[in-house]
CSV table of C-alpha atoms in Angstrom, one decimal:
chain,number,residue,atom,x,y,z
A,1,ASP,CA,-50.8,-100.2,-262.5
A,2,ALA,CA,-53.8,-100.9,-265.0
A,3,GLY,CA,-55.2,-97.6,-264.1
A,4,VAL,CA,-58.8,-96.7,-263.2
A,5,ILE,CA,-61.0,-99.4,-264.4
A,6,GLN,CA,-64.7,-98.7,-265.4
A,7,SER,CA,-67.4,-101.1,-266.5
A,8,PRO,CA,-69.2,-101.7,-268.6
A,9,ARG,CA,-67.7,-99.4,-271.3
A,10,HIS,CA,-70.9,-99.1,-273.0
A,11,GLU,CA,-74.6,-99.5,-271.8
A,12,VAL,CA,-77.7,-99.2,-273.7
A,13,THR,CA,-80.9,-99.4,-271.9
A,14,GLU,CA,-84.5,-98.6,-271.9
A,15,MET,CA,-86.1,-95.9,-269.8
A,16,GLY,CA,-87.1,-96.9,-266.4
A,17,GLN,CA,-84.4,-99.7,-266.2
A,18,GLU,CA,-82.0,-99.6,-263.3
A,19,VAL,CA,-78.3,-98.8,-264.5
A,20,THR,CA,-75.1,-99.7,-262.5
A,21,LEU,CA,-71.9,-98.4,-263.2
A,22,ARG,CA,-68.7,-99.6,-261.6
A,23,CYS,CA,-65.3,-98.3,-260.8
A,24,LYS,CA,-62.2,-99.7,-259.5
A,25,PRO,CA,-59.8,-96.8,-258.4
A,26,ILE,CA,-55.9,-97.0,-258.6
A,27,SER,CA,-54.6,-98.6,-255.5
A,28,GLY,CA,-53.4,-96.2,-253.0
A,29,HIS,CA,-55.4,-93.4,-254.0
A,30,ASP,CA,-57.7,-91.9,-251.2
A,31,TYR,CA,-59.9,-89.9,-253.6
A,32,LEU,CA,-62.7,-91.1,-256.0
A,33,PHE,CA,-64.8,-88.9,-258.1
A,34,TRP,CA,-67.9,-89.6,-260.4
A,35,TYR,CA,-68.1,-87.3,-263.4
A,36,ARG,CA,-70.8,-86.8,-266.1
A,37,GLN,CA,-70.0,-85.4,-269.6
A,38,THR,CA,-72.6,-84.2,-272.1
A,39,MET,CA,-72.3,-81.9,-275.0
A,40,MET,CA,-74.7,-79.4,-273.4
A,41,ARG,CA,-73.2,-79.3,-269.9
A,42,GLY,CA,-69.7,-80.2,-270.4
A,43,LEU,CA,-68.0,-82.1,-267.5
A,44,GLU,CA,-70.0,-82.1,-264.2
A,45,LEU,CA,-68.9,-83.6,-260.9
A,46,LEU,CA,-71.6,-85.8,-259.5
A,47,ILE,CA,-70.1,-87.0,-256.2
A,48,TYR,CA,-66.6,-87.5,-254.7
A,49,PHE,CA,-65.6,-89.8,-251.8
A,50,ASN,CA,-62.4,-89.4,-249.5
A,51,ASN,CA,-61.5,-92.7,-247.9
A,52,ASN,CA,-64.5,-94.2,-248.8
A,53,VAL,CA,-66.7,-91.4,-247.3
A,54,PRO,CA,-68.9,-89.5,-249.4
A,55,ILE,CA,-67.9,-85.7,-249.0
A,56,ASP,CA,-69.7,-83.9,-251.6
A,57,ASP,CA,-72.9,-85.1,-253.4
A,58,SER,CA,-74.4,-81.7,-254.3
A,59,GLY,CA,-73.8,-82.5,-257.9
A,60,MET,CA,-76.0,-85.6,-258.0
A,61,PRO,CA,-79.0,-84.5,-260.2
A,62,GLU,CA,-81.7,-86.2,-258.5
A,63,ASP,CA,-82.7,-88.8,-256.0
A,64,ARG,CA,-82.7,-91.3,-258.9
A,65,PHE,CA,-78.9,-91.2,-258.5
A,66,SER,CA,-76.9,-92.9,-255.8
A,67,ALA,CA,-73.4,-93.7,-255.2
A,68,LYS,CA,-71.5,-96.1,-253.0
A,69,MET,CA,-68.0,-97.0,-252.1
A,70,PRO,CA,-68.2,-100.1,-249.8
A,71,ASN,CA,-64.4,-100.3,-249.7
A,72,ALA,CA,-61.2,-98.7,-251.1
A,73,SER,CA,-61.0,-100.7,-254.1
A,74,PHE,CA,-64.6,-100.5,-255.5
A,75,SER,CA,-67.4,-98.0,-256.2
A,76,THR,CA,-70.6,-98.0,-258.0
A,77,LEU,CA,-73.0,-95.2,-259.3
A,78,LYS,CA,-76.6,-96.3,-259.8
A,79,ILE,CA,-79.6,-94.6,-261.6
A,80,GLN,CA,-82.9,-95.9,-260.9
A,81,PRO,CA,-85.2,-95.5,-262.8
A,82,SER,CA,-83.1,-94.2,-265.8
A,83,GLU,CA,-84.4,-91.5,-268.1
A,84,PRO,CA,-83.4,-90.5,-271.6
A,85,ARG,CA,-81.7,-87.5,-270.4
A,86,ASP,CA,-79.5,-89.5,-268.3
A,87,SER,CA,-77.7,-90.5,-271.7
A,88,ALA,CA,-73.9,-89.1,-271.3
A,89,VAL,CA,-70.4,-90.5,-270.8
A,90,TYR,CA,-69.8,-91.2,-267.1
A,91,PHE,CA,-66.3,-91.1,-265.8
A,92,CYS,CA,-64.8,-92.3,-262.6
A,93,ALA,CA,-61.7,-90.6,-261.4
A,94,SER,CA,-59.2,-91.4,-258.4
A,95,GLY,CA,-56.3,-89.6,-257.1
A,96,LEU,CA,-54.4,-88.1,-254.3
A,97,TYR,CA,-54.6,-84.5,-253.3
A,98,ASN,CA,-52.5,-82.9,-256.1
A,99,GLU,CA,-53.7,-85.2,-259.0
A,100,GLN,CA,-56.5,-87.2,-260.5
A,101,PHE,CA,-56.4,-89.8,-263.2
A,102,PHE,CA,-59.7,-90.7,-265.1
A,103,GLY,CA,-60.8,-94.0,-266.1
A,104,PRO,CA,-61.9,-94.7,-269.7
A,105,GLY,CA,-65.6,-93.8,-269.1
A,106,THR,CA,-69.0,-95.5,-269.6
A,107,ARG,CA,-71.1,-94.3,-272.4
A,108,LEU,CA,-74.6,-94.7,-271.3
A,109,THR,CA,-77.7,-94.5,-273.8
A,110,VAL,CA,-81.1,-94.5,-272.3
A,111,LEU,CA,-83.8,-95.2,-275.1
B,1,ALA,CA,-67.0,-70.6,-255.7
B,2,GLN,CA,-64.2,-71.0,-258.3
B,3,THR,CA,-64.7,-70.5,-261.8
B,4,VAL,CA,-62.7,-71.6,-264.9
B,5,THR,CA,-63.0,-69.9,-268.3
B,6,GLN,CA,-61.7,-71.0,-271.5
B,7,SER,CA,-62.5,-68.3,-274.0
B,8,GLN,CA,-61.5,-70.2,-277.0
B,9,PRO,CA,-64.0,-72.9,-278.1
B,10,GLU,CA,-61.7,-73.9,-281.1
B,11,MET,CA,-58.1,-73.4,-282.0
B,12,SER,CA,-56.1,-74.7,-285.1
B,13,VAL,CA,-52.5,-75.3,-285.7
B,14,GLN,CA,-50.1,-76.5,-288.6
B,15,GLU,CA,-48.2,-79.5,-287.6
B,16,ALA,CA,-44.7,-78.5,-286.1
B,17,GLU,CA,-46.0,-75.2,-285.3
B,18,THR,CA,-46.7,-73.7,-281.7
B,19,VAL,CA,-50.2,-72.9,-280.3
B,20,THR,CA,-51.2,-71.5,-277.0
B,21,LEU,CA,-54.5,-72.5,-275.2
B,22,SER,CA,-55.9,-69.7,-272.8
B,23,CYS,CA,-57.4,-70.4,-269.4
B,24,THR,CA,-58.4,-67.9,-266.8
B,25,TYR,CA,-59.8,-68.6,-263.3
B,26,ASP,CA,-61.4,-66.8,-260.3
B,27,THR,CA,-60.6,-67.6,-256.8
B,28,SER,CA,-60.0,-66.0,-253.5
B,29,GLU,CA,-57.6,-68.7,-252.3
B,30,SER,CA,-53.8,-68.2,-252.6
B,31,ASP,CA,-52.8,-71.7,-252.8
B,32,TYR,CA,-54.1,-74.2,-255.3
B,33,TYR,CA,-53.6,-76.5,-258.2
B,34,LEU,CA,-54.0,-76.0,-261.9
B,35,PHE,CA,-54.2,-78.7,-264.6
B,36,TRP,CA,-54.5,-79.3,-268.1
B,37,TYR,CA,-56.1,-82.4,-269.3
B,38,LYS,CA,-56.4,-83.8,-273.0
B,39,GLN,CA,-59.5,-85.6,-274.4
B,40,PRO,CA,-58.8,-87.1,-277.5
B,41,PRO,CA,-61.6,-88.8,-279.6
B,42,SER,CA,-61.2,-91.9,-277.6
B,43,ARG,CA,-62.7,-89.8,-274.8
B,44,GLN,CA,-60.0,-90.8,-272.4
B,45,MET,CA,-59.0,-87.8,-270.1
B,46,ILE,CA,-55.2,-87.6,-270.0
B,47,LEU,CA,-53.4,-85.4,-267.6
B,48,VAL,CA,-51.2,-83.2,-269.5
B,49,ILE,CA,-49.5,-80.8,-266.9
B,50,ARG,CA,-49.8,-79.8,-263.4
B,51,GLN,CA,-48.9,-76.5,-261.8
B,52,GLU,CA,-48.9,-75.6,-258.0
B,53,ALA,CA,-49.7,-72.0,-257.3
B,54,TYR,CA,-47.0,-71.7,-254.8
B,55,LYS,CA,-44.2,-72.5,-257.4
B,56,GLN,CA,-43.3,-69.3,-259.4
B,57,GLN,CA,-41.6,-71.6,-262.0
B,58,ASN,CA,-43.7,-72.5,-264.9
B,59,ALA,CA,-44.2,-76.2,-265.4
B,60,THR,CA,-43.0,-78.1,-268.4
B,61,GLU,CA,-43.5,-81.6,-269.8
B,62,ASN,CA,-41.6,-82.3,-273.0
B,63,ARG,CA,-43.4,-80.1,-275.7
B,64,PHE,CA,-46.0,-78.9,-273.4
B,65,SER,CA,-45.4,-75.8,-271.0
B,66,VAL,CA,-47.6,-73.4,-269.2
B,67,ASN,CA,-47.5,-69.5,-268.8
B,68,PHE,CA,-48.7,-69.2,-265.2
B,69,GLN,CA,-49.6,-65.5,-264.1
B,70,LYS,CA,-50.8,-65.7,-260.6
B,71,ALA,CA,-51.7,-61.9,-260.2
B,72,ALA,CA,-53.7,-62.1,-263.4
B,73,LYS,CA,-55.2,-65.6,-262.6
B,74,SER,CA,-54.2,-66.8,-266.1
B,75,PHE,CA,-52.9,-70.4,-267.0
B,76,SER,CA,-52.1,-70.9,-270.5
B,77,LEU,CA,-50.8,-74.0,-272.3
B,78,LYS,CA,-48.3,-73.8,-274.9
B,79,ILE,CA,-47.7,-76.7,-277.3
B,80,SER,CA,-44.5,-76.6,-279.1
B,81,ASP,CA,-43.8,-78.6,-282.4
B,82,SER,CA,-47.5,-79.8,-282.6
B,83,GLN,CA,-48.2,-83.2,-283.8
B,84,LEU,CA,-51.2,-84.8,-285.5
B,85,GLY,CA,-51.7,-86.7,-282.3
B,86,ASP,CA,-52.1,-83.5,-280.3
B,87,ALA,CA,-55.5,-83.1,-281.9
B,88,ALA,CA,-58.2,-83.3,-279.0
B,89,MET,CA,-60.3,-81.3,-276.5
B,90,TYR,CA,-58.3,-79.6,-273.9
B,91,PHE,CA,-59.6,-78.7,-270.4
B,92,CYS,CA,-58.2,-76.5,-267.9
B,93,ALA,CA,-59.0,-77.3,-264.3
B,94,TYR,CA,-58.7,-75.9,-260.9
B,95,ARG,CA,-58.2,-77.6,-257.5
B,96,SER,CA,-58.5,-76.1,-254.1
B,97,PRO,CA,-55.6,-76.6,-251.7
B,98,PRO,CA,-55.4,-79.5,-249.3
B,99,ASN,CA,-56.2,-77.3,-246.4
B,100,ALA,CA,-59.2,-75.8,-247.8
B,101,GLY,CA,-61.4,-78.2,-246.0
B,102,GLY,CA,-65.0,-78.5,-246.4
B,103,THR,CA,-66.4,-79.8,-249.6
B,104,SER,CA,-64.3,-77.9,-251.8
B,105,TYR,CA,-61.4,-79.8,-250.9
B,106,GLY,CA,-60.2,-82.3,-253.4
B,107,LYS,CA,-62.6,-81.8,-256.5
B,108,LEU,CA,-61.6,-80.3,-259.9
B,109,THR,CA,-63.6,-77.4,-261.3
B,110,PHE,CA,-63.3,-77.5,-265.1
B,111,GLY,CA,-63.4,-75.1,-267.9
B,112,GLN,CA,-65.8,-75.6,-270.9
B,113,GLY,CA,-62.8,-76.9,-273.4
B,114,THR,CA,-61.0,-76.1,-276.3
B,115,ILE,CA,-61.1,-78.3,-279.4
B,116,LEU,CA,-57.5,-78.2,-281.0
B,117,THR,CA,-57.2,-79.1,-284.7
B,118,VAL,CA,-53.8,-80.0,-286.0
B,119,HIS,CA,-53.5,-79.5,-289.8
B,120,PRO,CA,-50.8,-81.7,-291.6
């Protein structure tokens, strides 16, 4: 298995632009998580899905953030409009109830 | 809500020596999962070891082992025969049990991390 796949690996954009991060979970996993990591705040859970249904989005910082999981093999995290404070590494992770595997992350820089 | 605390922001060890990283957590649940993740400079989060709270036996994965003290809510990671490749940030994490239900089910709560340096 290729593991959790995230794209792009790096994204540089300007303030106000729309950013879309993509994730392909490991086949057979029924949980999918989006995390954000910064030096100041550490690892934060933004949202997670179970069987494609959003379970908890209380970590989503603002209405500018949205996430979808249209099917079991694909999820997106969208930021519109982006702001410099959104600069961070965004991780997608998938798993079963007793384990969780992370993707390589997307480093987002908003200028 | 569950909390996870790693009280050691940084640790260092000599190559081939043993080091222990500390983790404590707070929960009212009796069954749960605990994890240690490693994040090297490549930033990839790698699962190192997992412990089910209902198991009394401490988990072991090659040079990595845990000391799980359920009553004390302590979950330390011991790395034996440290290697240069062990240098990384290490995160302790807690996960609610499958029957927790609600929005706590399934998600990980992470500690702040411990940076481990390995000296040759």
